[in-house]
mmCIF file of C-alpha atoms in Angstrom:
data_model
loop_
_atom_site.group_PDB
_atom_site.id
_atom_site.type_symbol
_atom_site.label_atom_id
_atom_site.label_comp_id
_atom_site.label_asym_id
_atom_site.label_seq_id
_atom_site.Cartn_x
_atom_site.Cartn_y
_atom_site.Cartn_z
ATOM 1 C CA UNK A 1 20.998 89.344 83.977
ATOM 2 C CA UNK A 2 22.817 92.283 82.478
ATOM 3 C CA UNK A 3 24.048 93.335 85.940
ATOM 4 C CA UNK A 4 25.661 89.921 86.528
ATOM 5 C CA UNK A 5 27.437 90.030 83.162
ATOM 6 C CA UNK A 6 28.878 93.489 83.896
ATOM 7 C CA UNK A 7 30.090 92.311 87.338
ATOM 8 C CA UNK A 8 32.002 89.342 85.911
ATOM 9 C CA UNK A 9 33.556 91.532 83.195
ATOM 10 C CA UNK A 10 34.868 94.053 85.736
ATOM 11 C CA UNK A 11 36.148 91.283 88.002
ATOM 12 C CA UNK A 12 38.097 89.656 85.213
ATOM 13 C CA UNK A 13 39.595 93.057 84.250
ATOM 14 C CA UNK A 14 40.891 93.850 87.737
ATOM 15 C CA UNK A 15 42.189 90.283 88.275
ATOM 16 C CA UNK A 16 44.449 90.282 85.170
ATOM 17 C CA UNK A 17 47.926 89.161 86.454
ATOM 18 C CA UNK A 18 50.826 91.605 86.062
ATOM 19 C CA UNK A 19 54.549 90.698 86.035
ATOM 20 C CA UNK A 20 56.571 92.099 88.953
ATOM 21 C CA UNK A 21 59.370 94.597 88.120
ATOM 22 C CA UNK A 22 62.521 95.098 90.265
ATOM 23 C CA UNK A 23 65.299 97.685 90.422
ATOM 24 C CA UNK A 24 69.059 97.110 90.715
ATOM 25 C CA UNK A 25 71.352 99.700 92.315
ATOM 26 C CA UNK A 26 75.135 99.242 92.336
ATOM 27 C CA UNK A 27 78.361 101.193 92.852
ATOM 28 C CA UNK A 28 81.535 100.113 91.014
ATOM 29 C CA UNK A 29 84.822 100.919 92.790
ATOM 30 C CA UNK A 30 88.514 100.044 92.658
ATOM 31 C CA UNK A 31 89.232 97.124 94.993
ATOM 32 C CA UNK A 32 92.373 98.737 96.385
ATOM 33 C CA UNK A 33 91.698 102.466 96.608
ATOM 34 C CA UNK A 34 87.881 102.240 96.820
ATOM 35 C CA UNK A 35 87.719 105.063 94.281
ATOM 36 C CA UNK A 36 84.615 105.021 92.039
ATOM 37 C CA UNK A 37 85.165 103.881 88.458
ATOM 38 C CA UNK A 38 83.537 106.133 85.883
ATOM 39 C CA UNK A 39 82.198 104.478 82.744
ATOM 40 C CA UNK A 40 82.322 100.866 83.972
ATOM 41 C CA UNK A 41 80.106 98.555 81.895
ATOM 42 C CA UNK A 42 77.360 96.531 83.621
ATOM 43 C CA UNK A 43 75.336 93.855 81.792
ATOM 44 C CA UNK A 44 72.712 91.212 82.596
ATOM 45 C CA UNK A 45 73.330 88.895 79.664
ATOM 46 C CA UNK A 46 70.097 86.909 80.027
ATOM 47 C CA UNK A 47 68.035 90.075 79.641
ATOM 48 C CA UNK A 48 70.402 92.008 77.351
ATOM 49 C CA UNK A 49 70.003 94.882 79.782
ATOM 50 C CA UNK A 50 72.914 97.026 80.909
ATOM 51 C CA UNK A 51 74.520 100.442 81.168
ATOM 52 C CA UNK A 52 77.544 102.444 82.327
ATOM 53 C CA UNK A 53 78.392 103.918 85.726
ATOM 54 C CA UNK A 54 78.168 107.676 86.263
ATOM 55 C CA UNK A 55 80.722 110.117 87.717
ATOM 56 C CA UNK A 56 80.174 108.620 91.194
ATOM 57 C CA UNK A 57 80.524 105.044 89.942
ATOM 58 C CA UNK A 58 76.800 104.369 90.421
ATOM 59 C CA UNK A 59 74.359 102.656 88.086
ATOM 60 C CA UNK A 60 70.611 101.932 88.291
ATOM 61 C CA UNK A 61 68.845 99.282 86.190
ATOM 62 C CA UNK A 62 65.048 99.217 86.287
ATOM 63 C CA UNK A 63 62.412 96.882 84.958
ATOM 64 C CA UNK A 64 64.104 93.612 85.977
ATOM 65 C CA UNK A 65 61.685 90.651 86.102
ATOM 66 C CA UNK A 66 61.671 88.058 88.877
ATOM 67 C CA UNK A 67 64.228 85.287 88.581
ATOM 68 C CA UNK A 68 67.908 84.405 89.018
ATOM 69 C CA UNK A 69 70.452 86.229 86.853
ATOM 70 C CA UNK A 70 74.178 86.901 86.616
ATOM 71 C CA UNK A 71 75.457 90.471 86.567
ATOM 72 C CA UNK A 72 78.759 91.050 84.733
ATOM 73 C CA UNK A 73 80.864 94.156 85.288
ATOM 74 C CA UNK A 74 83.904 95.113 83.177
ATOM 75 C CA UNK A 75 86.298 98.069 82.956
ATOM 76 C CA UNK A 76 89.432 98.717 80.909
ATOM 77 C CA UNK A 77 92.521 97.617 82.848
ATOM 78 C CA UNK A 78 90.499 95.565 85.383
ATOM 79 C CA UNK A 79 89.448 91.931 85.678
ATOM 80 C CA UNK A 80 85.811 91.226 84.835
ATOM 81 C CA UNK A 81 83.596 90.504 87.847
ATOM 82 C CA UNK A 82 80.419 88.353 87.986
ATOM 83 C CA UNK A 83 77.704 88.744 90.660
ATOM 84 C CA UNK A 84 74.728 86.339 91.074
ATOM 85 C CA UNK A 85 71.381 88.063 91.667
ATOM 86 C CA UNK A 86 67.923 86.852 92.568
ATOM 87 C CA UNK A 87 64.791 88.946 92.280
ATOM 88 C CA UNK A 88 62.585 89.979 93.994
ATOM 89 C CA UNK A 89 64.867 89.126 96.975
ATOM 90 C CA UNK A 90 67.545 91.645 95.859
ATOM 91 C CA UNK A 91 65.071 94.311 94.775
ATOM 92 C CA UNK A 92 66.188 97.769 95.924
ATOM 93 C CA UNK A 93 69.409 96.540 97.559
ATOM 94 C CA UNK A 94 72.541 98.663 97.016
ATOM 95 C CA UNK A 95 75.480 96.549 95.845
ATOM 96 C CA UNK A 96 79.135 97.568 95.886
ATOM 97 C CA UNK A 97 81.149 95.839 93.149
ATOM 98 C CA UNK A 98 84.926 95.895 93.598
ATOM 99 C CA UNK A 99 87.085 95.360 90.516
ATOM 100 C CA UNK A 100 90.673 94.092 90.743
ATOM 101 C CA UNK A 101 93.315 95.783 88.531
ATOM 102 C CA UNK A 102 94.574 93.522 85.772
ATOM 103 C CA UNK A 103 98.353 93.544 85.286
ATOM 104 C CA UNK A 104 99.730 93.658 81.731
ATOM 105 C CA UNK A 105 103.050 91.980 80.995
ATOM 106 C CA UNK A 106 105.258 93.993 78.642
ATOM 107 C CA UNK A 107 108.418 93.031 76.814
ATOM 108 C CA UNK A 108 111.631 93.289 78.801
ATOM 109 C CA UNK A 109 113.409 96.610 78.339
ATOM 110 C CA UNK A 110 117.035 97.138 79.349
ATOM 111 C CA UNK A 111 117.852 100.687 80.422
ATOM 112 C CA UNK A 112 121.416 101.842 81.064
ATOM 113 C CA UNK A 113 121.982 105.015 83.015
ATOM 114 C CA UNK A 114 124.398 106.822 85.294
ATOM 115 C CA UNK A 115 123.929 107.219 89.030
ATOM 116 C CA UNK A 116 123.922 111.001 88.909
ATOM 117 C CA UNK A 117 121.263 113.187 87.307
ATOM 118 C CA UNK A 118 122.372 115.643 84.626
ATOM 119 C CA UNK A 119 120.744 118.223 82.430
ATOM 120 C CA UNK A 120 120.651 117.568 78.685
ATOM 121 C CA UNK A 121 122.490 120.777 77.826
ATOM 122 C CA UNK A 122 125.396 119.790 80.088
ATOM 123 C CA UNK A 123 125.957 116.324 78.584
ATOM 124 C CA UNK A 124 129.310 116.004 76.770
ATOM 125 C CA UNK A 125 127.953 113.730 74.027
ATOM 126 C CA UNK A 126 124.707 113.470 72.108
ATOM 127 C CA UNK A 127 123.509 110.384 70.282
ATOM 128 C CA UNK A 128 121.304 110.521 67.193
ATOM 129 C CA UNK A 129 119.901 107.664 65.119
ATOM 130 C CA UNK A 130 118.727 107.897 61.512
ATOM 131 C CA UNK A 131 116.170 105.160 60.866
ATOM 132 C CA UNK A 132 115.544 103.021 57.791
ATOM 133 C CA UNK A 133 112.567 105.165 56.710
ATOM 134 C CA UNK A 134 114.688 108.310 56.530
ATOM 135 C CA UNK A 135 117.478 106.408 54.795
ATOM 136 C CA UNK A 136 115.035 105.279 52.119
ATOM 137 C CA UNK A 137 113.962 108.857 51.438
ATOM 138 C CA UNK A 138 117.550 110.080 51.201
ATOM 139 C CA UNK A 139 118.560 107.177 48.958
ATOM 140 C CA UNK A 140 115.910 108.223 46.454
ATOM 141 C CA UNK A 141 117.340 111.762 46.406
ATOM 142 C CA UNK A 142 121.028 110.833 46.257
ATOM 143 C CA UNK A 143 121.844 107.152 45.865
ATOM 144 C CA UNK A 144 125.540 107.722 45.118
ATOM 145 C CA UNK A 145 126.760 108.602 48.633
ATOM 146 C CA UNK A 146 125.714 109.580 52.160
ATOM 147 C CA UNK A 147 126.794 113.231 51.967
ATOM 148 C CA UNK A 148 123.230 114.610 51.721
ATOM 149 C CA UNK A 149 122.085 112.291 54.511
ATOM 150 C CA UNK A 150 124.621 113.675 56.982
ATOM 151 C CA UNK A 151 124.085 117.305 55.993
ATOM 152 C CA UNK A 152 120.580 117.310 57.476
ATOM 153 C CA UNK A 153 121.777 116.306 60.950
ATOM 154 C CA UNK A 154 122.274 119.196 63.383
ATOM 155 C CA UNK A 155 125.841 119.853 64.476
ATOM 156 C CA UNK A 156 127.337 118.179 61.388
ATOM 157 C CA UNK A 157 128.859 119.892 58.375
ATOM 158 C CA UNK A 158 129.896 118.100 55.198
ATOM 159 C CA UNK A 159 132.640 120.311 53.783
ATOM 160 C CA UNK A 160 134.286 120.038 50.378
ATOM 161 C CA UNK A 161 138.054 119.797 50.860
ATOM 162 C CA UNK A 162 139.237 119.662 47.245
ATOM 163 C CA UNK A 163 138.131 121.743 44.273
ATOM 164 C CA UNK A 164 139.482 119.312 41.680
ATOM 165 C CA UNK A 165 138.389 115.946 43.125
ATOM 166 C CA UNK A 166 135.337 117.272 45.062
ATOM 167 C CA UNK A 167 136.328 115.250 48.125
ATOM 168 C CA UNK A 168 134.280 115.974 51.231
ATOM 169 C CA UNK A 169 134.910 115.529 54.947
ATOM 170 C CA UNK A 170 132.615 115.341 57.960
ATOM 171 C CA UNK A 171 132.994 118.064 60.584
ATOM 172 C CA UNK A 172 131.268 117.423 63.910
ATOM 173 C CA UNK A 173 130.939 120.372 66.274
ATOM 174 C CA UNK A 174 133.297 122.401 64.071
ATOM 175 C CA UNK A 175 136.330 120.108 64.411
ATOM 176 C CA UNK A 176 138.344 118.971 61.418
ATOM 177 C CA UNK A 177 137.282 115.879 59.512
ATOM 178 C CA UNK A 178 140.282 113.818 60.646
ATOM 179 C CA UNK A 179 138.831 113.868 64.176
ATOM 180 C CA UNK A 180 135.646 112.079 63.090
ATOM 181 C CA UNK A 181 135.711 108.281 63.080
ATOM 182 C CA UNK A 182 133.612 106.407 60.504
ATOM 183 C CA UNK A 183 132.567 102.858 61.409
ATOM 184 C CA UNK A 184 130.661 100.197 59.526
ATOM 185 C CA UNK A 185 128.909 97.693 61.772
ATOM 186 C CA UNK A 186 131.220 98.791 64.587
ATOM 187 C CA UNK A 187 134.504 98.376 62.678
ATOM 188 C CA UNK A 188 136.660 101.265 61.392
ATOM 189 C CA UNK A 189 135.966 101.893 57.727
ATOM 190 C CA UNK A 190 138.448 104.651 56.967
ATOM 191 C CA UNK A 191 141.021 106.352 59.146
ATOM 192 C CA UNK A 192 142.811 109.675 59.251
ATOM 193 C CA UNK A 193 142.705 111.839 56.141
ATOM 194 C CA UNK A 194 141.191 109.050 54.006
ATOM 195 C CA UNK A 195 137.895 109.750 55.777
ATOM 196 C CA UNK A 196 137.391 112.663 53.411
ATOM 197 C CA UNK A 197 137.171 110.282 50.480
ATOM 198 C CA UNK A 198 134.909 107.820 52.302
ATOM 199 C CA UNK A 199 131.890 110.138 52.395
ATOM 200 C CA UNK A 200 131.790 110.084 48.600
ATOM 201 C CA UNK A 201 132.213 106.299 48.417
ATOM 202 C CA UNK A 202 129.494 105.092 50.795
ATOM 203 C CA UNK A 203 126.065 104.604 49.174
ATOM 204 C CA UNK A 204 123.011 104.421 51.472
ATOM 205 C CA UNK A 205 120.959 101.671 49.819
ATOM 206 C CA UNK A 206 122.300 98.771 51.957
ATOM 207 C CA UNK A 207 122.120 100.691 55.253
ATOM 208 C CA UNK A 208 119.595 99.777 57.933
ATOM 209 C CA UNK A 209 120.443 102.560 60.384
ATOM 210 C CA UNK A 210 123.004 105.294 60.998
ATOM 211 C CA UNK A 211 124.111 106.121 64.540
ATOM 212 C CA UNK A 212 125.885 109.421 65.195
ATOM 213 C CA UNK A 213 127.699 110.296 68.422
ATOM 214 C CA UNK A 214 128.412 114.009 68.678
ATOM 215 C CA UNK A 215 131.189 114.573 71.189
ATOM 216 C CA UNK A 216 134.518 113.114 72.205
ATOM 217 C CA UNK A 217 134.572 109.334 72.463
ATOM 218 C CA UNK A 218 138.326 108.887 72.017
ATOM 219 C CA UNK A 219 138.636 106.691 75.122
ATOM 220 C CA UNK A 220 136.938 103.886 73.181
ATOM 221 C CA UNK A 221 137.886 104.607 69.564
ATOM 222 C CA UNK A 222 141.178 106.517 69.767
ATOM 223 C CA UNK A 223 142.238 109.956 68.617
ATOM 224 C CA UNK A 224 140.228 109.679 65.412
ATOM 225 C CA UNK A 225 137.007 110.077 67.426
ATOM 226 C CA UNK A 226 137.747 113.310 69.299
ATOM 227 C CA UNK A 227 134.887 115.090 67.509
ATOM 228 C CA UNK A 228 132.592 112.061 67.409
ATOM 229 C CA UNK A 229 131.803 109.093 65.228
ATOM 230 C CA UNK A 230 129.390 107.858 62.578
ATOM 231 C CA UNK A 231 128.427 104.170 62.773
ATOM 232 C CA UNK A 232 126.852 102.737 59.612
ATOM 233 C CA UNK A 233 124.737 99.652 60.333
ATOM 234 C CA UNK A 234 124.027 97.514 57.279
ATOM 235 C CA UNK A 235 120.989 95.370 56.554
ATOM 236 C CA UNK A 236 120.857 91.701 57.552
ATOM 237 C CA UNK A 237 118.927 88.828 55.954
ATOM 238 C CA UNK A 238 115.275 88.732 56.983
ATOM 239 C CA UNK A 239 112.631 86.009 57.003
ATOM 240 C CA UNK A 240 111.753 86.717 53.363
ATOM 241 C CA UNK A 241 114.133 87.396 50.443
ATOM 242 C CA UNK A 242 114.749 91.021 49.490
ATOM 243 C CA UNK A 243 115.783 92.317 46.076
ATOM 244 C CA UNK A 244 116.090 96.026 45.289
ATOM 245 C CA UNK A 245 117.331 97.912 42.257
ATOM 246 C CA UNK A 246 117.613 101.667 41.925
ATOM 247 C CA UNK A 247 118.731 103.739 38.968
ATOM 248 C CA UNK A 248 119.106 107.513 39.206
ATOM 249 C CA UNK A 249 120.242 110.133 36.745
ATOM 250 C CA UNK A 250 120.963 113.812 37.383
ATOM 251 C CA UNK A 251 120.906 116.935 35.246
ATOM 252 C CA UNK A 252 124.628 117.282 35.985
ATOM 253 C CA UNK A 253 125.360 114.277 33.706
ATOM 254 C CA UNK A 254 125.594 111.721 36.528
ATOM 255 C CA UNK A 255 124.174 108.167 36.565
ATOM 256 C CA UNK A 256 124.029 105.648 39.428
ATOM 257 C CA UNK A 257 122.853 102.017 39.471
ATOM 258 C CA UNK A 258 122.454 100.195 42.802
ATOM 259 C CA UNK A 259 121.398 96.641 43.575
ATOM 260 C CA UNK A 260 120.795 94.868 46.897
ATOM 261 C CA UNK A 261 119.898 91.216 47.563
ATOM 262 C CA UNK A 262 119.478 89.320 50.831
ATOM 263 C CA UNK A 263 118.123 85.895 51.757
ATOM 264 C CA UNK A 264 118.120 83.550 54.730
ATOM 265 C CA UNK A 265 118.881 79.828 54.249
ATOM 266 C CA UNK A 266 118.067 78.198 57.568
ATOM 267 C CA UNK A 267 120.926 79.113 59.889
ATOM 268 C CA UNK A 268 122.919 80.683 57.059
ATOM 269 C CA UNK A 269 122.247 83.872 55.156
ATOM 270 C CA UNK A 270 123.817 86.298 52.733
ATOM 271 C CA UNK A 271 123.605 89.876 51.548
ATOM 272 C CA UNK A 272 125.068 91.276 48.347
ATOM 273 C CA UNK A 273 125.294 94.936 47.495
ATOM 274 C CA UNK A 274 126.644 96.291 44.210
ATOM 275 C CA UNK A 275 126.853 99.863 43.002
ATOM 276 C CA UNK A 276 128.091 101.563 39.868
ATOM 277 C CA UNK A 277 128.412 105.324 39.444
ATOM 278 C CA UNK A 278 129.461 107.374 36.442
ATOM 279 C CA UNK A 279 129.746 111.152 36.455
ATOM 280 C CA UNK A 280 130.837 113.099 33.406
ATOM 281 C CA UNK A 281 133.055 116.112 33.959
ATOM 282 C CA UNK A 282 130.630 118.970 34.541
ATOM 283 C CA UNK A 283 131.474 122.660 34.118
ATOM 284 C CA UNK A 284 128.455 124.675 35.203
ATOM 285 C CA UNK A 285 129.757 128.226 34.616
ATOM 286 C CA UNK A 286 131.931 127.568 31.525
ATOM 287 C CA UNK A 287 135.211 128.668 33.143
ATOM 288 C CA UNK A 288 137.123 125.581 31.909
ATOM 289 C CA UNK A 289 137.358 124.213 35.459
ATOM 290 C CA UNK A 290 135.254 121.246 36.515
ATOM 291 C CA UNK A 291 132.621 121.833 39.170
ATOM 292 C CA UNK A 292 132.091 118.062 39.305
ATOM 293 C CA UNK A 293 134.993 115.768 38.385
ATOM 294 C CA UNK A 294 134.712 112.889 35.961
ATOM 295 C CA UNK A 295 134.128 109.852 38.153
ATOM 296 C CA UNK A 296 133.916 106.121 37.561
ATOM 297 C CA UNK A 297 133.312 103.954 40.613
ATOM 298 C CA UNK A 298 132.243 100.382 41.373
ATOM 299 C CA UNK A 299 131.448 98.948 44.821
ATOM 300 C CA UNK A 300 130.862 95.274 45.660
ATOM 301 C CA UNK A 301 130.014 94.338 49.258
ATOM 302 C CA UNK A 302 129.139 90.662 49.922
ATOM 303 C CA UNK A 303 128.453 89.402 53.466
ATOM 304 C CA UNK A 304 127.821 85.880 54.755
ATOM 305 C CA UNK A 305 126.072 85.076 58.048
ATOM 306 C CA UNK A 306 125.766 81.928 60.145
ATOM 307 C CA UNK A 307 123.716 81.704 63.335
ATOM 308 C CA UNK A 308 124.958 79.155 65.880
ATOM 309 C CA UNK A 309 122.274 80.004 68.463
ATOM 310 C CA UNK A 310 120.252 82.971 69.673
ATOM 311 C CA UNK A 311 123.307 84.770 71.077
ATOM 312 C CA UNK A 312 126.177 83.660 68.808
ATOM 313 C CA UNK A 313 126.497 84.621 65.139
ATOM 314 C CA UNK A 314 129.357 84.557 62.649
ATOM 315 C CA UNK A 315 129.677 87.182 59.949
ATOM 316 C CA UNK A 316 132.217 87.350 57.137
ATOM 317 C CA UNK A 317 132.103 90.364 54.855
ATOM 318 C CA UNK A 318 134.114 92.205 52.241
ATOM 319 C CA UNK A 319 133.931 95.884 51.304
ATOM 320 C CA UNK A 320 135.531 96.690 47.960
ATOM 321 C CA UNK A 321 135.558 99.973 46.077
ATOM 322 C CA UNK A 322 137.245 100.881 42.797
ATOM 323 C CA UNK A 323 137.196 104.524 41.822
ATOM 324 C CA UNK A 324 138.889 106.881 39.388
ATOM 325 C CA UNK A 325 138.492 110.661 39.411
ATOM 326 C CA UNK A 326 139.672 113.305 36.995
ATOM 327 C CA UNK A 327 139.084 116.936 37.896
ATOM 328 C CA UNK A 328 140.529 120.362 37.242
ATOM 329 C CA UNK A 329 141.171 121.605 33.696
ATOM 330 C CA UNK A 330 138.036 120.714 31.746
ATOM 331 C CA UNK A 331 139.758 120.878 28.330
ATOM 332 C CA UNK A 332 142.456 118.388 29.361
ATOM 333 C CA UNK A 333 139.886 115.961 30.712
ATOM 334 C CA UNK A 334 137.780 116.253 27.573
ATOM 335 C CA UNK A 335 140.782 115.548 25.342
ATOM 336 C CA UNK A 336 141.855 112.650 27.495
#
């Protein structure tokens, strides 16, 4: 009786059913070049089983139970591919999965160029742009004028032309200041010798960008642009209102207050910039001659915008500056 019981126990042990296990082998390649794709992701979602292809684009998944599944393969820059599988019928088969490149549509970019290739060092003109971020940093350091901003650009010198009034002129590539044209939004701001005074009268707070062309461009802008030009591009109304105030004071007895406001009203918009600067006569070395003249200046620059459509816009603006300077004999200035 004991022998029969032992026989049935052993029979039931060896007849315990086991679940079949299958193996998947695949190679992931580019559909066009047939080159293997390294690091492609393979996943059987129903089993949460997957992996990545090796240096030869191959992958092996083991321990797959019998049944029908869907194999998904993905790779950066390629369309995802799906492959139906059935086990044990596909057990041990070597699959080749071809992935199609996925095109990415970018924004349209317009590039203007000449038909002949040239080296950079042989180009007659160089173009440099000073962005809004740099303008903001310079405005915090000197909000009264753009002299410090231009000094940091290579190939440009801001030279003082008068000891009494402290006027300054822009010299590009060593040429005199009268050969440098200053524009604001593409229109001449000052011409001839008055350009020396303009550097001291242009504050940077309402500027969005500064474009500098270093080299002769007189064919487009006349004899005043033989050395180059500086184009000051002002801010325009954005989607949200903008209001900025800045007050600075220096150890040389100078104070500057700037304000900027812009807002869009549907198709219409406006910007308003105001600036006031006061500089006391400053004699640093006590020689009775002013190193900085006594200056009182006010600037008011309103602009109105109207957008007819995406390509047509009307702008009406006014640039006004009132300034008085007294420099030279410090005792005469002090006594009025």
